[in-house]
Each structure stands twice: as structure tokens, then as C-alpha cells.
Amino acid sequence: MSKGHKIILQRWNYFTLSLCLVGDIWLFVNTVFDGHTGIVVCPSKLLYDISCPGCGVTRACVRILHGDFSGGILMNPNSLVILFGMLDLHVFMLVDFICEKDYLYKCIVRLDRLFQNRIILVSFFIFELIIAVRNNILGI
């Protein structure tokens, strides 16, 4: 691995670590307050009063962390993606740090290639659109 590549990966890891810590702190605070902090961070909800596919994910993750798996998944199915993604992110970052590898970067490149397939991309957007419509109907 070249010196320039190592510097880019190091910067990438610091950025990813920063995002990971912000997410961890946000989830911890919401778990302590049982998902009711009263803080709305969704621009769509703040500006237009329209729920996006991500609305309710924090509360759903808190439910899952409290053991209410079905309640969390029913509140927002994206919560599973977020929780598994956060877990994977921590594991990849730890392995990359210990082994001085770039597995996280390679995983992101593979995900990018996966979403270049139009069928997968369209399927993903349809799924997210269904969740957004459902969130608005339920008032999440």
C-alpha cells in the first residue's frame, strides 16, 4: 500500500470514526430518554411536515435495544439496516485498525457496485417510498 493511499485511508477512518461516535452518542441519549428527547432532526419533517423513510428510525432502534424487536421493526423496518450497519461499522473499523487493512473501504466499494445495478437501485427506492408513505399515513 502506497504512502498516499495510507493517508487517504487514515483520513477516511477518522471521518468514519467521527460519524460513528456521533451516531453512538445520539442512540445512547435516545436510549436513556426512551426515544423521547423532543428533538426533531429530519429536515423534511421540520420544513414540510412530511415524514421521510428515516423518520422513526431512532425510536425503532431504541425499541429494539430495549428488547421490543417486533415493535421496532413495525415502527420502521430501516431500523434493522441502521443497527446492523452500525454494528458492522464498528467491527470493520476495529479490524481495520488492528490489522491495518482497508476492509471498510472495500465493503463500501462493493456496496457502490451493488447499487449500480438498476434493478437493485429501483427496488431499494420503491421500498423506501413505501416506508415514507406508510410513515405519513401512520403519522410517524
Coordinates of N, CA and C in Angstrom, one line a residue:
M1 N 0.9 -1.2 0.0 CA 0.0 0.0 0.0 C 0.9 1.2 0.0
S2 N 0.6 2.2 -0.9 CA 1.4 3.4 -1.0 C 1.2 4.3 0.2
K3 N 2.1 5.3 0.3 CA 2.0 6.2 1.4 C 0.8 7.1 1.2
G4 N 0.5 7.5 0.0 CA -0.6 8.4 -0.3 C -1.9 7.6 0.0
H5 N -2.0 6.4 -0.4 CA -3.2 5.5 -0.1 C -3.4 5.4 1.4
K6 N -2.3 5.2 2.2 CA -2.4 5.1 3.6 C -3.0 6.4 4.2
I7 N -2.5 7.6 3.7 CA -3.0 8.9 4.3 C -4.5 9.0 4.0
I8 N -4.9 8.7 2.7 CA -6.3 8.8 2.4 C -7.2 7.9 3.3
L9 N -6.7 6.6 3.5 CA -7.4 5.7 4.4 C -7.5 6.2 5.8
Q10 N -6.4 6.8 6.3 CA -6.3 7.3 7.6 C -7.4 8.5 7.8
R11 N -7.4 9.4 6.8 CA -8.4 10.4 6.9 C -9.8 9.9 6.8
W12 N -10.0 8.9 5.9 CA -11.3 8.2 5.8 C -11.7 7.6 7.1
N13 N -10.8 6.9 7.8 CA -11.1 6.3 9.1 C -11.4 7.3 10.1
Y14 N -10.8 8.4 10.2 CA -11.1 9.5 11.2 C -12.5 10.0 10.9
F15 N -12.8 10.3 9.6 CA -14.1 10.8 9.3 C -15.2 9.7 9.7
T16 N -15.0 8.5 9.4 CA -15.9 7.4 9.7 C -16.1 7.3 11.2
L17 N -14.9 7.3 11.9 CA -15.0 7.2 13.4 C -15.8 8.4 14.0
S18 N -15.6 9.6 13.4 CA -16.4 10.7 13.9 C -17.9 10.5 13.7
L19 N -18.3 10.1 12.5 CA -19.7 9.8 12.3 C -20.2 8.7 13.2
C20 N -19.4 7.7 13.4 CA -19.8 6.6 14.2 C -20.0 7.1 15.7
L21 N -19.1 7.9 16.2 CA -19.3 8.4 17.5 C -20.5 9.3 17.7
V22 N -20.8 10.1 16.7 CA -22.0 11.0 16.8 C -23.2 10.1 16.8
G23 N -23.2 9.0 15.9 CA -24.4 8.1 15.9 C -24.5 7.4 17.3
D24 N -23.4 6.9 17.8 CA -23.4 6.2 19.1 C -24.0 7.1 20.2
I25 N -23.5 8.4 20.2 CA -24.0 9.3 21.3 C -25.4 9.6 21.1
W26 N -25.9 9.8 19.9 CA -27.3 10.1 19.6 C -28.2 8.9 20.1
L27 N -27.7 7.7 19.7 CA -28.5 6.5 20.1 C -28.5 6.3 21.6
F28 N -27.4 6.6 22.3 CA -27.3 6.4 23.7 C -28.2 7.4 24.4
V29 N -28.2 8.7 24.0 CA -29.0 9.7 24.6 C -30.5 9.3 24.4
N30 N -30.9 8.9 23.2 CA -32.3 8.5 23.0 C -32.6 7.2 23.7
T31 N -31.7 6.3 24.0 CA -32.0 5.2 24.8 C -32.2 5.5 26.2
V32 N -31.4 6.5 26.7 CA -31.6 6.9 28.1 C -33.0 7.6 28.3
F33 N -33.4 8.4 27.3 CA -34.7 9.1 27.4 C -35.8 8.4 26.7
D34 N -35.6 7.1 26.5 CA -36.6 6.2 25.9 C -37.1 6.7 24.6
G35 N -36.3 7.3 23.8 CA -36.6 7.8 22.4 C -37.5 9.0 22.4
H36 N -37.6 9.7 23.5 CA -38.5 10.9 23.6 C -37.7 12.1 24.0
T37 N -36.7 12.5 23.2 CA -36.0 13.7 23.5 C -36.7 15.0 23.1
G38 N -37.6 14.8 22.2 CA -38.4 16.0 21.7 C -37.6 16.8 20.7
I39 N -36.5 16.2 20.2 CA -35.6 16.9 19.2 C -36.0 16.3 17.8
V40 N -36.4 17.1 16.9 CA -36.6 16.7 15.5 C -35.5 17.1 14.7
V41 N -34.8 16.1 14.0 CA -33.6 16.4 13.2 C -33.9 16.2 11.7
C42 N -35.1 15.7 11.4 CA -35.4 15.5 10.0 C -35.7 16.8 9.3
P43 N -34.9 17.2 8.3 CA -35.3 18.4 7.5 C -36.6 18.3 6.9
S44 N -37.0 17.2 6.3 CA -38.3 17.0 5.7 C -39.4 17.3 6.7
K45 N -39.3 16.8 7.9 CA -40.3 17.0 8.9 C -40.3 18.4 9.4
L46 N -39.1 19.0 9.6 CA -39.1 20.4 10.1 C -39.6 21.4 9.1
L47 N -39.2 21.2 7.8 CA -39.6 22.2 6.8 C -41.0 22.0 6.2
Y48 N -41.4 20.7 5.9 CA -42.6 20.5 5.2 C -43.6 19.7 6.0
D49 N -43.3 19.2 7.2 CA -44.1 18.4 8.0 C -44.5 17.1 7.3
I50 N -43.6 16.6 6.5 CA -43.8 15.3 5.8 C -42.7 14.4 6.3
S51 N -43.1 13.2 6.6 CA -42.2 12.1 7.1 C -41.4 11.6 6.0
C52 N -40.1 11.3 6.2 CA -39.3 10.7 5.2 C -39.1 9.2 5.6
P53 N -38.4 8.4 4.8 CA -38.3 7.0 5.2 C -37.5 6.7 6.5
G54 N -36.7 7.7 6.9 CA -35.9 7.6 8.1 C -36.6 8.1 9.4
C55 N -37.8 8.7 9.2 CA -38.5 9.2 10.4 C -38.9 8.0 11.3
G56 N -38.6 8.0 12.5 CA -38.9 7.0 13.5 C -37.9 5.9 13.6
V57 N -36.7 6.1 12.9 CA -35.7 5.0 13.0 C -35.1 5.0 14.4
T58 N -34.8 6.2 14.9 CA -34.2 6.3 16.3 C -35.1 5.6 17.3
R59 N -36.4 6.0 17.3 CA -37.3 5.4 18.2 C -37.4 3.9 18.0
A60 N -37.4 3.4 16.8 CA -37.4 2.0 16.4 C -36.2 1.3 17.0
C61 N -35.0 1.9 16.8 CA -33.8 1.3 17.3 C -33.8 1.2 18.8
V62 N -34.3 2.2 19.5 CA -34.4 2.2 20.9 C -35.3 1.1 21.4
R63 N -36.5 0.9 20.6 CA -37.3 -0.2 21.0 C -36.6 -1.6 20.9
I64 N -35.9 -1.7 19.8 CA -35.2 -3.0 19.6 C -34.1 -3.2 20.6
L65 N -33.4 -2.1 21.0 CA -32.4 -2.2 22.1 C -33.0 -2.5 23.4
H66 N -34.3 -2.2 23.6 CA -35.0 -2.5 24.8 C -35.6 -3.8 24.8
G67 N -35.4 -4.6 23.7 CA -36.0 -5.9 23.6 C -37.3 -6.0 22.8
D68 N -37.9 -4.9 22.4 CA -39.1 -5.0 21.6 C -38.8 -5.0 20.1
F69 N -38.4 -6.2 19.7 CA -38.0 -6.4 18.3 C -39.1 -6.2 17.3
S70 N -40.3 -6.8 17.5 CA -41.4 -6.6 16.6 C -41.9 -5.2 16.6
G71 N -41.9 -4.5 17.7 CA -42.3 -3.1 17.8 C -41.4 -2.2 17.0
G72 N -40.1 -2.5 17.2 CA -39.1 -1.7 16.5 C -39.2 -1.9 15.0
I73 N -39.3 -3.1 14.5 CA -39.3 -3.4 13.1 C -40.6 -2.8 12.5
L74 N -41.7 -3.0 13.2 CA -43.0 -2.4 12.7 C -43.0 -0.9 12.7
M75 N -42.3 -0.3 13.6 CA -42.2 1.2 13.6 C -41.5 1.7 12.4
N76 N -40.3 1.1 12.1 CA -39.6 1.4 10.8 C -38.6 0.3 10.5
P77 N -38.9 -0.4 9.4 CA -38.0 -1.5 9.0 C -36.6 -1.1 8.8
N78 N -36.4 0.2 8.5 CA -35.0 0.6 8.3 C -34.1 0.5 9.5
S79 N -34.8 0.4 10.7 CA -34.0 0.3 11.9 C -33.1 -0.9 11.9
L80 N -33.5 -2.0 11.3 CA -32.6 -3.2 11.2 C -31.4 -2.9 10.4
V81 N -31.5 -2.2 9.3 CA -30.4 -1.8 8.5 C -29.5 -0.9 9.3
I82 N -30.0 0.1 10.0 CA -29.2 1.0 10.8 C -28.5 0.3 11.9
L83 N -29.1 -0.6 12.6 CA -28.5 -1.3 13.7 C -27.4 -2.2 13.2
F84 N -27.7 -3.0 12.2 CA -26.7 -3.9 11.6 C -25.5 -3.1 11.0
G85 N -25.9 -2.0 10.3 CA -24.9 -1.1 9.7 C -23.9 -0.6 10.8
M86 N -24.5 -0.1 11.9 CA -23.7 0.4 13.0 C -22.8 -0.7 13.6
L87 N -23.3 -1.9 13.8 CA -22.5 -3.0 14.3 C -21.4 -3.3 13.3
D88 N -21.7 -3.5 12.0 CA -20.7 -3.8 11.0 C -19.7 -2.7 11.0
L89 N -20.1 -1.4 11.1 CA -19.2 -0.3 11.0 C -18.1 -0.4 12.2
H90 N -18.6 -0.7 13.4 CA -17.7 -0.8 14.5 C -16.7 -2.0 14.3
V91 N -17.3 -3.1 13.8 CA -16.4 -4.3 13.6 C -15.4 -4.0 12.6
F92 N -15.8 -3.5 11.4 CA -14.9 -3.2 10.3 C -13.8 -2.2 10.8
M93 N -14.2 -1.2 11.5 CA -13.2 -0.2 12.0 C -12.2 -0.8 12.9
L94 N -12.7 -1.6 13.8 CA -11.8 -2.3 14.8 C -10.8 -3.2 14.0
V95 N -11.3 -4.0 13.1 CA -10.4 -4.9 12.4 C -9.4 -4.1 11.5
D96 N -9.9 -3.1 10.9 CA -9.0 -2.2 10.1 C -7.9 -1.6 10.9
F97 N -8.3 -1.2 12.1 CA -7.3 -0.6 13.0 C -6.3 -1.6 13.5
I98 N -6.7 -2.7 13.9 CA -5.8 -3.8 14.5 C -4.9 -4.3 13.4
C99 N -5.5 -4.7 12.2 CA -4.8 -5.4 11.2 C -4.2 -4.4 10.1
E100 N -4.5 -3.1 10.3 CA -4.0 -2.1 9.3 C -4.4 -2.5 7.9
K101 N -5.7 -2.8 7.7 CA -6.3 -3.2 6.4 C -7.3 -2.1 6.1
D102 N -8.0 -2.3 4.9 CA -9.0 -1.4 4.4 C -10.3 -2.1 4.1
Y103 N -10.7 -3.0 5.0 CA -11.9 -3.8 4.7 C -13.2 -2.9 4.6
L104 N -13.3 -1.9 5.5 CA -14.4 -1.0 5.4 C -14.5 -0.3 4.1
Y105 N -13.4 0.2 3.6 CA -13.4 0.9 2.3 C -13.8 -0.1 1.2
K106 N -13.3 -1.3 1.2 CA -13.6 -2.3 0.2 C -15.1 -2.7 0.3
C107 N -15.7 -2.7 1.5 CA -17.1 -3.0 1.6 C -17.9 -1.9 1.0
I108 N -17.5 -0.7 1.2 CA -18.3 0.5 0.7 C -18.2 0.5 -0.9
V109 N -17.0 0.1 -1.4 CA -16.9 0.0 -2.8 C -17.8 -1.1 -3.4
R110 N -17.9 -2.2 -2.7 CA -18.8 -3.3 -3.1 C -20.2 -2.9 -3.1
L111 N -20.6 -2.1 -2.0 CA -22.0 -1.6 -1.9 C -22.3 -0.7 -3.1
D112 N -21.3 0.2 -3.4 CA -21.5 1.1 -4.5 C -21.7 0.3 -5.8
R113 N -20.9 -0.7 -6.0 CA -21.1 -1.5 -7.2 C -22.5 -2.2 -7.2
L114 N -22.9 -2.7 -6.1 CA -24.2 -3.3 -6.0 C -25.3 -2.4 -6.4
F115 N -25.3 -1.1 -5.9 CA -26.3 -0.2 -6.2 C -26.2 0.4 -7.6
Q116 N -25.2 0.1 -8.3 CA -25.1 0.5 -9.7 C -26.0 -0.4 -10.6
N117 N -26.4 -1.5 -10.1 CA -27.4 -2.4 -10.7 C -28.8 -1.7 -10.6
R118 N -29.3 -1.4 -11.8 CA -30.6 -0.6 -11.8 C -31.8 -1.3 -11.1
I119 N -31.8 -2.6 -11.3 CA -32.9 -3.4 -10.6 C -32.8 -3.3 -9.1
I120 N -31.6 -3.4 -8.6 CA -31.5 -3.3 -7.1 C -31.7 -1.9 -6.7
L121 N -31.3 -0.9 -7.4 CA -31.5 0.5 -7.1 C -32.9 0.9 -7.1
V122 N -33.7 0.5 -8.2 CA -35.1 0.8 -8.3 C -35.9 0.1 -7.2
S123 N -35.5 -1.2 -6.9 CA -36.2 -1.9 -5.8 C -36.0 -1.2 -4.5
F124 N -34.8 -0.7 -4.2 CA -34.5 0.0 -3.0 C -35.3 1.2 -2.9
F125 N -35.4 2.0 -3.9 CA -36.2 3.3 -3.9 C -37.7 3.0 -3.7
I126 N -38.2 1.9 -4.4 CA -39.6 1.6 -4.2 C -39.8 1.2 -2.7
F127 N -38.9 0.4 -2.1 CA -39.1 0.0 -0.7 C -39.1 1.2 0.2
E128 N -38.1 2.2 -0.1 CA -38.1 3.4 0.7 C -39.3 4.3 0.5
L129 N -39.8 4.3 -0.7 CA -41.0 5.1 -0.9 C -42.2 4.5 -0.2
I130 N -42.3 3.2 -0.1 CA -43.4 2.6 0.6 C -43.3 2.9 2.1
I131 N -42.1 2.9 2.6 CA -41.9 3.2 4.0 C -42.2 4.7 4.3
A132 N -41.9 5.6 3.4 CA -42.2 7.0 3.5 C -43.7 7.2 3.5
V133 N -44.4 6.6 2.6 CA -45.9 6.7 2.5 C -46.5 6.1 3.8
R134 N -46.0 5.0 4.2 CA -46.5 4.4 5.5 C -46.3 5.3 6.7
N135 N -45.1 5.9 6.8 CA -44.8 6.8 7.9 C -45.8 7.9 7.9
N136 N -46.1 8.5 6.7 CA -47.0 9.6 6.7 C -48.5 9.2 7.0
I137 N -48.8 8.0 6.6 CA -50.2 7.5 7.0 C -50.3 7.3 8.5
L138 N -49.3 6.7 9.1 CA -49.3 6.4 10.5 C -48.9 7.6 11.4
G139 N -48.4 8.7 10.7 CA -48.1 9.9 11.5 C -46.8 9.8 12.3
I140 N -45.9 9.0 11.8 CA -44.6 8.8 12.5 C -43.7 10.0 12.2

